[in-house]
Amino acid sequence: MCYFNRFFWLLLIFFLRVDALININPRLGVSRKMDKQHKPKTSSSPNSVEEVETFYYTQRLDHFNYRPDSYATFQQRYMINSQYWAGPNSSAPIFAYLGAEEPVDDDINVVGFLRENAPQFNALIVYIEHRYYGKSIPFGGSMKRAMKNANSRGYFNSAQAIADYAAVLLQLKERLSAQTSPIIVIGGSYGGMLASWFRLKYPHVALGALASSAPILYFNGVAPQAGYYYIVTKDFKEASESCYQTIRKSWSEIDSVAKMPNGLSILSKTFKTCRKLENSSELRNYLDSIYTDAAQYNKPPNYPVTVMCEAIDAAANKTDTLGQIFEGLVAFNGNKSCYDTNQYNQPTETNIGWGWQSCSEMVMPIGHDRDDTMFPPAPFDMESFVAECRSLYGVLPQPHWVTTYYGGPDLKLILHRFASNIIFSNGLRDPYSSGGVLEDISDSIMAVSTVNGSHCLDILEARPSDPEWLVKQRETEINIIKGWIAKYQADTVALNKQVHH
Amino acid sequence: MCYFNRFFWLLLIFFLRVDALININPRLGVSRKMDKQHKPKTSSSPNSVEEVETFYYTQRLDHFNYRPDSYATFQQRYMINSQYWAGPNSSAPIFAYLGAEEPVDDDINVVGFLRENAPQFNALIVYIEHRYYGKSIPFGGSMKRAMKNANSRGYFNSAQAIADYAAVLLQLKERLSAQTSPIIVIGGSYGGMLASWFRLKYPHVALGALASSAPILYFNGVAPQAGYYYIVTKDFKEASESCYQTIRKSWSEIDSVAKMPNGLSILSKTFKTCRKLENSSELRNYLDSIYTDAAQYNKPPNYPVTVMCEAIDAAANKTDTLGQIFEGLVAFNGNKSCYDTNQYNQPTETNIGWGWQSCSEMVMPIGHDRDDTMFPPAPFDMESFVAECRSLYGVLPQPHWVTTYYGGPDLKLILHRFASNIIFSNGLRDPYSSGGVLEDISDSIMAVSTVNGSHCLDILEARPSDPEWLVKQRETEINIIKGWIAKYQADTVALNKQVHH
């Protein structure tokens, strides 16, 4: 298998991929557009489902340097929903959504946790966009321009991003005279890592964090590299043993057909690819992305993995292995005139941005080197990874940096001893849960996991069809947050008396 | 008074000024050279009093950026004393001294806390030099070259410095197979701030911090700006009311004489200045530095403030006010053929480095705007400060950054709720104690203050003449650190069982 493709694909799997969440075939999941209750659109964001006001903060390009060019600024977008807020002096909390690797307005459309729970807290809601995405792109506002040279993309990293959030939130509290309002930061996936790291690094800004599906242990050898693929495999195996076996044996069939005369034409026809396949790994990588996508976003009520496996199994007596695999693809992606094997490699902001982030500091060594998943072995090879990143971006990845700055092998012990007020929520069917915190670490570092959940489910919009375990997961989280705020409000007076005497 | 001089002087007061500690007139304090027991010099540092091995770590110039020029590295010096260490696998602690605004080998000569206490802990000692000082200067190793342009000095700041310490310490633990050894970081003054901030930002690297004389509240309006001068005044007033009155009235006398024909010649002669005074503020600033120096380093057994005041009072019947002040100067600085009013403005590394640091991020608004100290009012004027820094360095100071990154108005509450294992030690006669943490914040954020102590006394070498309260202060600190380590060692096994199941 061509390493480059595999490698680049590896870069691309780690997206919250909001588009994947909302564009899934309606047969598989209830699409957003079908069940959304649109509110009056007074928002400046035309596609928003929530009444928000948009603001821009003049943000420093580099918080950790005093070179003249580090003093450059950019406009960072954030949005406020104040309709539930009890106002200044109320000490009502602020829910702050920490944007991740996509434009923040995309997130507002699918993340319901803040607006659904703000009313009972009388909370202010703020959504902050991550630098280099959406409307918060330095160097003129264009992603292409910001990413085109090595100097302008150097400022694009997580430490700068969470420093941005601190600056935005402190000015917001000051501007709104909300100094006594505790802030709860919320994020999912990469944004969930940012939320937990934010609580660790800026406890004077955020009282607590909800880190949804945050694989903070998937760095520098802390969690086993094979975890991701083990869980994808387990998901399929649990849905159907025969489906799992069919997928498992399909890879060698693809290779056998590819080696035949006109083999690539045959494969292209069998899988109705939009363009003729250039090699078999193009197809293999595409299918790999389909399976991992289905597993990562294996959400109720229909569960894509189950739907795929039902289609694969149902075709067993009608067609051969590759025909079965194609039926699974159709079940997942819908009945189309053709299938684009580049579906996951589009130059979206997310792909461009995360490609860089994972090649600079967010080095997650995801691979699997043994014959014990439904995928062919594909170990993570750091040496090749480094070489590829270097050839793509001209700089070396820093795989040790995340664990140096945020904590590494002993992170759970450190969280136990030092930290407080973080919820790590995970769905155990989410492949990224293999890098997540899955046990309670202390009475305020809590794991809220669901056996049947997938990626970021808890923070997505609630739906009438949500299963009881998901409703309960969200309730548990809200009760924990209520506890933090009650404790905060109860002891602030006492502490002020004690400390500020 | 010329603001510039005052301003520049303000920049210069905040030095640990090791030279001041060791070069004080032997009549005032027992000089280092007189009571030091020199150990055999196997050290690579020829002036060291301690057997240390010197190492260099290839450090990244910029931890928070991925521009190609941020990948540049420099050699960072650190020194190890392993003669007391129980070795790898012993879990014996590592005492890490975090260098501050001076070459670290200067500190080794006067800071005795680590080597004096390492034996009872079987501890390894490491002294790490701060970037841009000593032998740890990027851009070729020359301070002048590194500071000469705005680009090369931009990387010179506290966040980069503590990230350096994290990187050095993590590689050291790995290199020595000392993963189970808890690290206690220790620093004084600016280095004390670094130690406390290090524990806050890198709890996964340091188990605890001893922050000696660390005015972490002296930023962005958290502590009152006048605190420093109030304490200097209090020190003199407590030593002698008449001395305090003499100093208080001397400023207008200086101005009166200066306005006379040949006034500056008269003042120059009265104070035996090495060069003729160019204006009266040159003298005023010099005396201001002398008084604050005496107060900040008002250490036993002789207490410079007391010695000065005794001389000032003793001269009362023999000479006029300015003559008395001169006698105080002689008592403090020794009997010299002439007195250099530029004594505190030499282009030492400390002066050059701290000048930049205080103009970029370490903006401590020290001033006093009312007529209630023994000094003429001299409010801190942020606008002028900013303008001066801009004219000196071409960039704007960021007075909000320290409180954004490390915590501000609510820092004590945050320490109570979130942090652990920090000792804030202060001598209450130290003017910087006005920005220090002086009360216990929790059962592991402890204040250890001494009524009669001055700047960084506790971490300096112990002497037979040390008063009981100083001996006791150090004992208290050691007992607290013992408690941290005992708890760490006792619960590591239990926690490992609980968390890593």
JSON list of C-alpha atoms in Angstrom, two decimals, chain A residues 66-216:
[
{"chain": "A", "resi": 66, "resn": "TYR", "atom": "CA", "xyz": [7.54, 40.00, 21.46]},
{"chain": "A", "resi": 67, "resn": "ARG", "atom": "CA", "xyz": [8.97, 40.22, 17.98]},
{"chain": "A", "resi": 68, "resn": "PRO", "atom": "CA", "xyz": [7.47, 43.15, 16.14]},
{"chain": "A", "resi": 69, "resn": "ASP", "atom": "CA", "xyz": [5.68, 40.82, 13.73]},
{"chain": "A", "resi": 70, "resn": "SER", "atom": "CA", "xyz": [4.18, 38.92, 16.66]},
{"chain": "A", "resi": 71, "resn": "TYR", "atom": "CA", "xyz": [2.32, 42.10, 17.57]},
{"chain": "A", "resi": 72, "resn": "ALA", "atom": "CA", "xyz": [0.24, 41.75, 14.45]},
{"chain": "A", "resi": 73, "resn": "THR", "atom": "CA", "xyz": [-3.40, 41.13, 15.21]},
{"chain": "A", "resi": 74, "resn": "PHE", "atom": "CA", "xyz": [-6.31, 39.44, 13.56]},
{"chain": "A", "resi": 75, "resn": "GLN", "atom": "CA", "xyz": [-10.04, 39.61, 14.01]},
{"chain": "A", "resi": 76, "resn": "GLN", "atom": "CA", "xyz": [-11.34, 36.65, 15.99]},
{"chain": "A", "resi": 77, "resn": "ARG", "atom": "CA", "xyz": [-15.02, 35.90, 15.68]},
{"chain": "A", "resi": 78, "resn": "TYR", "atom": "CA", "xyz": [-17.24, 35.00, 18.58]},
{"chain": "A", "resi": 79, "resn": "MET", "atom": "CA", "xyz": [-20.97, 34.79, 18.93]},
{"chain": "A", "resi": 80, "resn": "ILE", "atom": "CA", "xyz": [-23.15, 35.49, 21.91]},
{"chain": "A", "resi": 81, "resn": "ASN", "atom": "CA", "xyz": [-26.61, 34.29, 22.78]},
{"chain": "A", "resi": 82, "resn": "SER", "atom": "CA", "xyz": [-27.80, 36.36, 25.71]},
{"chain": "A", "resi": 83, "resn": "GLN", "atom": "CA", "xyz": [-31.49, 35.53, 25.63]},
{"chain": "A", "resi": 84, "resn": "TYR", "atom": "CA", "xyz": [-31.30, 33.21, 28.64]},
{"chain": "A", "resi": 85, "resn": "TRP", "atom": "CA", "xyz": [-28.79, 35.20, 30.66]},
{"chain": "A", "resi": 86, "resn": "ALA", "atom": "CA", "xyz": [-29.76, 36.61, 34.03]},
{"chain": "A", "resi": 87, "resn": "GLY", "atom": "CA", "xyz": [-27.40, 39.54, 33.42]},
{"chain": "A", "resi": 88, "resn": "PRO", "atom": "CA", "xyz": [-24.39, 41.05, 35.17]},
{"chain": "A", "resi": 89, "resn": "ASN", "atom": "CA", "xyz": [-24.28, 40.80, 38.96]},
{"chain": "A", "resi": 90, "resn": "SER", "atom": "CA", "xyz": [-26.43, 37.69, 38.80]},
{"chain": "A", "resi": 91, "resn": "SER", "atom": "CA", "xyz": [-23.40, 35.40, 38.98]},
{"chain": "A", "resi": 92, "resn": "ALA", "atom": "CA", "xyz": [-25.21, 33.25, 36.43]},
{"chain": "A", "resi": 93, "resn": "PRO", "atom": "CA", "xyz": [-22.70, 31.17, 34.51]},
{"chain": "A", "resi": 94, "resn": "ILE", "atom": "CA", "xyz": [-21.23, 31.60, 31.09]},
{"chain": "A", "resi": 95, "resn": "PHE", "atom": "CA", "xyz": [-21.20, 28.57, 28.80]},
{"chain": "A", "resi": 96, "resn": "ALA", "atom": "CA", "xyz": [-18.29, 28.97, 26.42]},
{"chain": "A", "resi": 97, "resn": "TYR", "atom": "CA", "xyz": [-18.01, 26.71, 23.42]},
{"chain": "A", "resi": 98, "resn": "LEU", "atom": "CA", "xyz": [-14.39, 26.40, 22.32]},
{"chain": "A", "resi": 99, "resn": "GLY", "atom": "CA", "xyz": [-14.27, 26.14, 18.56]},
{"chain": "A", "resi": 100, "resn": "ALA", "atom": "CA", "xyz": [-12.13, 23.50, 16.94]},
{"chain": "A", "resi": 101, "resn": "GLU", "atom": "CA", "xyz": [-11.03, 22.63, 13.42]},
{"chain": "A", "resi": 102, "resn": "GLU", "atom": "CA", "xyz": [-13.95, 24.15, 11.55]},
{"chain": "A", "resi": 103, "resn": "PRO", "atom": "CA", "xyz": [-15.85, 27.42, 11.20]},
{"chain": "A", "resi": 104, "resn": "VAL", "atom": "CA", "xyz": [-17.68, 27.95, 14.47]},
{"chain": "A", "resi": 105, "resn": "ASP", "atom": "CA", "xyz": [-21.03, 28.70, 12.85]},
{"chain": "A", "resi": 106, "resn": "ASP", "atom": "CA", "xyz": [-21.07, 25.15, 11.50]},
{"chain": "A", "resi": 107, "resn": "ASP", "atom": "CA", "xyz": [-20.82, 23.95, 15.08]},
{"chain": "A", "resi": 108, "resn": "ILE", "atom": "CA", "xyz": [-23.61, 26.17, 16.31]},
{"chain": "A", "resi": 109, "resn": "ASN", "atom": "CA", "xyz": [-25.92, 24.39, 13.92]},
{"chain": "A", "resi": 110, "resn": "VAL", "atom": "CA", "xyz": [-25.30, 20.95, 15.38]},
{"chain": "A", "resi": 111, "resn": "VAL", "atom": "CA", "xyz": [-24.13, 21.48, 18.94]},
{"chain": "A", "resi": 112, "resn": "GLY", "atom": "CA", "xyz": [-27.25, 21.82, 21.05]},
{"chain": "A", "resi": 113, "resn": "PHE", "atom": "CA", "xyz": [-25.86, 21.31, 24.53]},
{"chain": "A", "resi": 114, "resn": "LEU", "atom": "CA", "xyz": [-25.37, 24.98, 25.34]},
{"chain": "A", "resi": 115, "resn": "ARG", "atom": "CA", "xyz": [-28.69, 26.42, 24.14]},
{"chain": "A", "resi": 116, "resn": "GLU", "atom": "CA", "xyz": [-30.70, 23.49, 25.48]},
{"chain": "A", "resi": 117, "resn": "ASN", "atom": "CA", "xyz": [-29.26, 23.83, 28.96]},
{"chain": "A", "resi": 118, "resn": "ALA", "atom": "CA", "xyz": [-28.69, 27.56, 29.24]},
{"chain": "A", "resi": 119, "resn": "PRO", "atom": "CA", "xyz": [-32.28, 28.33, 30.32]},
{"chain": "A", "resi": 120, "resn": "GLN", "atom": "CA", "xyz": [-32.15, 26.31, 33.54]},
{"chain": "A", "resi": 121, "resn": "PHE", "atom": "CA", "xyz": [-28.85, 28.03, 34.45]},
{"chain": "A", "resi": 122, "resn": "ASN", "atom": "CA", "xyz": [-29.89, 31.49, 33.19]},
{"chain": "A", "resi": 123, "resn": "ALA", "atom": "CA", "xyz": [-26.58, 31.24, 31.40]},
{"chain": "A", "resi": 124, "resn": "LEU", "atom": "CA", "xyz": [-24.92, 33.39, 28.82]},
{"chain": "A", "resi": 125, "resn": "ILE", "atom": "CA", "xyz": [-23.71, 31.44, 25.78]},
{"chain": "A", "resi": 126, "resn": "VAL", "atom": "CA", "xyz": [-20.62, 32.29, 23.81]},
{"chain": "A", "resi": 127, "resn": "TYR", "atom": "CA", "xyz": [-19.21, 30.41, 20.83]},
{"chain": "A", "resi": 128, "resn": "ILE", "atom": "CA", "xyz": [-15.60, 31.27, 20.03]},
{"chain": "A", "resi": 129, "resn": "GLU", "atom": "CA", "xyz": [-14.00, 30.42, 16.74]},
{"chain": "A", "resi": 130, "resn": "HIS", "atom": "CA", "xyz": [-10.57, 28.77, 16.61]},
{"chain": "A", "resi": 131, "resn": "ARG", "atom": "CA", "xyz": [-7.85, 30.80, 14.94]},
{"chain": "A", "resi": 132, "resn": "TYR", "atom": "CA", "xyz": [-7.26, 29.97, 11.26]},
{"chain": "A", "resi": 133, "resn": "TYR", "atom": "CA", "xyz": [-10.81, 28.75, 10.69]},
{"chain": "A", "resi": 134, "resn": "GLY", "atom": "CA", "xyz": [-13.96, 30.42, 9.44]},
{"chain": "A", "resi": 135, "resn": "LYS", "atom": "CA", "xyz": [-13.86, 34.17, 9.79]},
{"chain": "A", "resi": 136, "resn": "SER", "atom": "CA", "xyz": [-10.93, 34.12, 12.23]},
{"chain": "A", "resi": 137, "resn": "ILE", "atom": "CA", "xyz": [-8.09, 33.69, 9.82]},
{"chain": "A", "resi": 138, "resn": "PRO", "atom": "CA", "xyz": [-5.01, 35.89, 10.24]},
{"chain": "A", "resi": 139, "resn": "PHE", "atom": "CA", "xyz": [-3.08, 37.37, 7.35]},
{"chain": "A", "resi": 140, "resn": "GLY", "atom": "CA", "xyz": [-6.06, 38.77, 5.55]},
{"chain": "A", "resi": 141, "resn": "GLY", "atom": "CA", "xyz": [-8.82, 36.28, 6.19]},
{"chain": "A", "resi": 142, "resn": "SER", "atom": "CA", "xyz": [-8.11, 33.75, 3.48]},
{"chain": "A", "resi": 143, "resn": "MET", "atom": "CA", "xyz": [-7.23, 30.20, 4.50]},
{"chain": "A", "resi": 144, "resn": "LYS", "atom": "CA", "xyz": [-5.23, 29.68, 1.35]},
{"chain": "A", "resi": 145, "resn": "ARG", "atom": "CA", "xyz": [-3.24, 32.82, 1.90]},
{"chain": "A", "resi": 146, "resn": "ALA", "atom": "CA", "xyz": [-2.65, 32.12, 5.59]},
{"chain": "A", "resi": 147, "resn": "MET", "atom": "CA", "xyz": [-1.50, 28.59, 4.87]},
{"chain": "A", "resi": 148, "resn": "LYS", "atom": "CA", "xyz": [0.52, 29.24, 1.78]},
{"chain": "A", "resi": 149, "resn": "ASN", "atom": "CA", "xyz": [3.80, 29.96, 3.48]},
{"chain": "A", "resi": 150, "resn": "ALA", "atom": "CA", "xyz": [5.70, 28.54, 6.37]},
{"chain": "A", "resi": 151, "resn": "ASN", "atom": "CA", "xyz": [5.86, 31.82, 8.28]},
{"chain": "A", "resi": 152, "resn": "SER", "atom": "CA", "xyz": [2.18, 32.62, 8.32]},
{"chain": "A", "resi": 153, "resn": "ARG", "atom": "CA", "xyz": [1.05, 29.13, 9.38]},
{"chain": "A", "resi": 154, "resn": "GLY", "atom": "CA", "xyz": [3.56, 28.92, 12.24]},
{"chain": "A", "resi": 155, "resn": "TYR", "atom": "CA", "xyz": [1.18, 30.74, 14.62]},
{"chain": "A", "resi": 156, "resn": "PHE", "atom": "CA", "xyz": [-1.48, 28.08, 14.07]},
{"chain": "A", "resi": 157, "resn": "ASN", "atom": "CA", "xyz": [-1.37, 25.80, 17.11]},
{"chain": "A", "resi": 158, "resn": "SER", "atom": "CA", "xyz": [-3.22, 24.80, 20.26]},
{"chain": "A", "resi": 159, "resn": "ALA", "atom": "CA", "xyz": [-1.30, 26.84, 22.84]},
{"chain": "A", "resi": 160, "resn": "GLN", "atom": "CA", "xyz": [-1.97, 30.01, 20.90]},
{"chain": "A", "resi": 161, "resn": "ALA", "atom": "CA", "xyz": [-5.61, 28.97, 20.44]},
{"chain": "A", "resi": 162, "resn": "ILE", "atom": "CA", "xyz": [-6.32, 28.46, 24.14]},
{"chain": "A", "resi": 163, "resn": "ALA", "atom": "CA", "xyz": [-4.52, 31.71, 24.95]},
{"chain": "A", "resi": 164, "resn": "ASP", "atom": "CA", "xyz": [-6.91, 33.34, 22.46]},
{"chain": "A", "resi": 165, "resn": "TYR", "atom": "CA", "xyz": [-9.83, 31.88, 24.36]},
{"chain": "A", "resi": 166, "resn": "ALA", "atom": "CA", "xyz": [-8.50, 33.23, 27.65]},
{"chain": "A", "resi": 167, "resn": "ALA", "atom": "CA", "xyz": [-8.13, 36.72, 26.19]},
{"chain": "A", "resi": 168, "resn": "VAL", "atom": "CA", "xyz": [-11.60, 36.69, 24.62]},
{"chain": "A", "resi": 169, "resn": "LEU", "atom": "CA", "xyz": [-13.27, 35.43, 27.79]},
{"chain": "A", "resi": 170, "resn": "LEU", "atom": "CA", "xyz": [-11.51, 37.86, 30.13]},
{"chain": "A", "resi": 171, "resn": "GLN", "atom": "CA", "xyz": [-12.43, 40.84, 27.96]},
{"chain": "A", "resi": 172, "resn": "LEU", "atom": "CA", "xyz": [-15.97, 39.53, 27.66]},
{"chain": "A", "resi": 173, "resn": "LYS", "atom": "CA", "xyz": [-16.39, 39.31, 31.42]},
{"chain": "A", "resi": 174, "resn": "GLU", "atom": "CA", "xyz": [-15.02, 42.80, 31.76]},
{"chain": "A", "resi": 175, "resn": "ARG", "atom": "CA", "xyz": [-17.15, 44.22, 28.96]},
{"chain": "A", "resi": 176, "resn": "LEU", "atom": "CA", "xyz": [-20.31, 42.67, 30.40]},
{"chain": "A", "resi": 177, "resn": "SER", "atom": "CA", "xyz": [-19.40, 43.38, 34.04]},
{"chain": "A", "resi": 178, "resn": "ALA", "atom": "CA", "xyz": [-19.73, 39.66, 34.57]},
{"chain": "A", "resi": 179, "resn": "GLN", "atom": "CA", "xyz": [-16.69, 39.19, 36.79]},
{"chain": "A", "resi": 180, "resn": "THR", "atom": "CA", "xyz": [-18.56, 36.96, 39.20]},
{"chain": "A", "resi": 181, "resn": "SER", "atom": "CA", "xyz": [-19.96, 34.66, 36.52]},
{"chain": "A", "resi": 182, "resn": "PRO", "atom": "CA", "xyz": [-18.20, 31.31, 36.46]},
{"chain": "A", "resi": 183, "resn": "ILE", "atom": "CA", "xyz": [-17.26, 30.06, 33.01]},
{"chain": "A", "resi": 184, "resn": "ILE", "atom": "CA", "xyz": [-17.81, 26.48, 31.89]},
{"chain": "A", "resi": 185, "resn": "VAL", "atom": "CA", "xyz": [-15.92, 25.62, 28.72]},
{"chain": "A", "resi": 186, "resn": "ILE", "atom": "CA", "xyz": [-17.30, 23.00, 26.38]},
{"chain": "A", "resi": 187, "resn": "GLY", "atom": "CA", "xyz": [-15.81, 21.34, 23.35]},
{"chain": "A", "resi": 188, "resn": "GLY", "atom": "CA", "xyz": [-15.84, 18.14, 21.36]},
{"chain": "A", "resi": 189, "resn": "SER", "atom": "CA", "xyz": [-13.12, 15.96, 19.85]},
{"chain": "A", "resi": 190, "resn": "TYR", "atom": "CA", "xyz": [-10.10, 18.26, 19.30]},
{"chain": "A", "resi": 191, "resn": "GLY", "atom": "CA", "xyz": [-12.27, 20.97, 20.86]},
{"chain": "A", "resi": 192, "resn": "GLY", "atom": "CA", "xyz": [-12.78, 18.66, 23.83]},
{"chain": "A", "resi": 193, "resn": "MET", "atom": "CA", "xyz": [-9.04, 18.35, 24.26]},
{"chain": "A", "resi": 194, "resn": "LEU", "atom": "CA", "xyz": [-8.84, 22.13, 24.14]},
{"chain": "A", "resi": 195, "resn": "ALA", "atom": "CA", "xyz": [-11.55, 22.38, 26.80]},
{"chain": "A", "resi": 196, "resn": "SER", "atom": "CA", "xyz": [-9.76, 20.03, 29.20]},
{"chain": "A", "resi": 197, "resn": "TRP", "atom": "CA", "xyz": [-6.39, 21.67, 28.54]},
{"chain": "A", "resi": 198, "resn": "PHE", "atom": "CA", "xyz": [-7.98, 25.07, 29.02]},
{"chain": "A", "resi": 199, "resn": "ARG", "atom": "CA", "xyz": [-9.18, 24.10, 32.49]},
{"chain": "A", "resi": 200, "resn": "LEU", "atom": "CA", "xyz": [-5.67, 22.84, 33.28]},
{"chain": "A", "resi": 201, "resn": "LYS", "atom": "CA", "xyz": [-3.85, 25.91, 31.99]},
{"chain": "A", "resi": 202, "resn": "TYR", "atom": "CA", "xyz": [-6.37, 28.66, 32.74]},
{"chain": "A", "resi": 203, "resn": "PRO", "atom": "CA", "xyz": [-8.18, 27.63, 35.93]},
{"chain": "A", "resi": 204, "resn": "HIS", "atom": "CA", "xyz": [-8.47, 31.34, 36.71]},
{"chain": "A", "resi": 205, "resn": "VAL", "atom": "CA", "xyz": [-10.61, 31.77, 33.60]},
{"chain": "A", "resi": 206, "resn": "ALA", "atom": "CA", "xyz": [-12.73, 28.60, 33.48]},
{"chain": "A", "resi": 207, "resn": "LEU", "atom": "CA", "xyz": [-14.33, 26.98, 36.52]},
{"chain": "A", "resi": 208, "resn": "GLY", "atom": "CA", "xyz": [-14.83, 23.71, 34.72]},
{"chain": "A", "resi": 209, "resn": "ALA", "atom": "CA", "xyz": [-14.77, 21.91, 31.41]},
{"chain": "A", "resi": 210, "resn": "LEU", "atom": "CA", "xyz": [-16.93, 19.45, 29.54]},
{"chain": "A", "resi": 211, "resn": "ALA", "atom": "CA", "xyz": [-14.55, 17.61, 27.25]},
{"chain": "A", "resi": 212, "resn": "SER", "atom": "CA", "xyz": [-16.59, 15.48, 24.91]},
{"chain": "A", "resi": 213, "resn": "SER", "atom": "CA", "xyz": [-14.80, 12.65, 23.05]},
{"chain": "A", "resi": 214, "resn": "ALA", "atom": "CA", "xyz": [-11.39, 14.13, 23.79]},
{"chain": "A", "resi": 215, "resn": "PRO", "atom": "CA", "xyz": [-8.60, 11.63, 23.11]},
{"chain": "A", "resi": 216, "resn": "ILE", "atom": "CA", "xyz": [-6.06, 13.46, 25.26]}
]
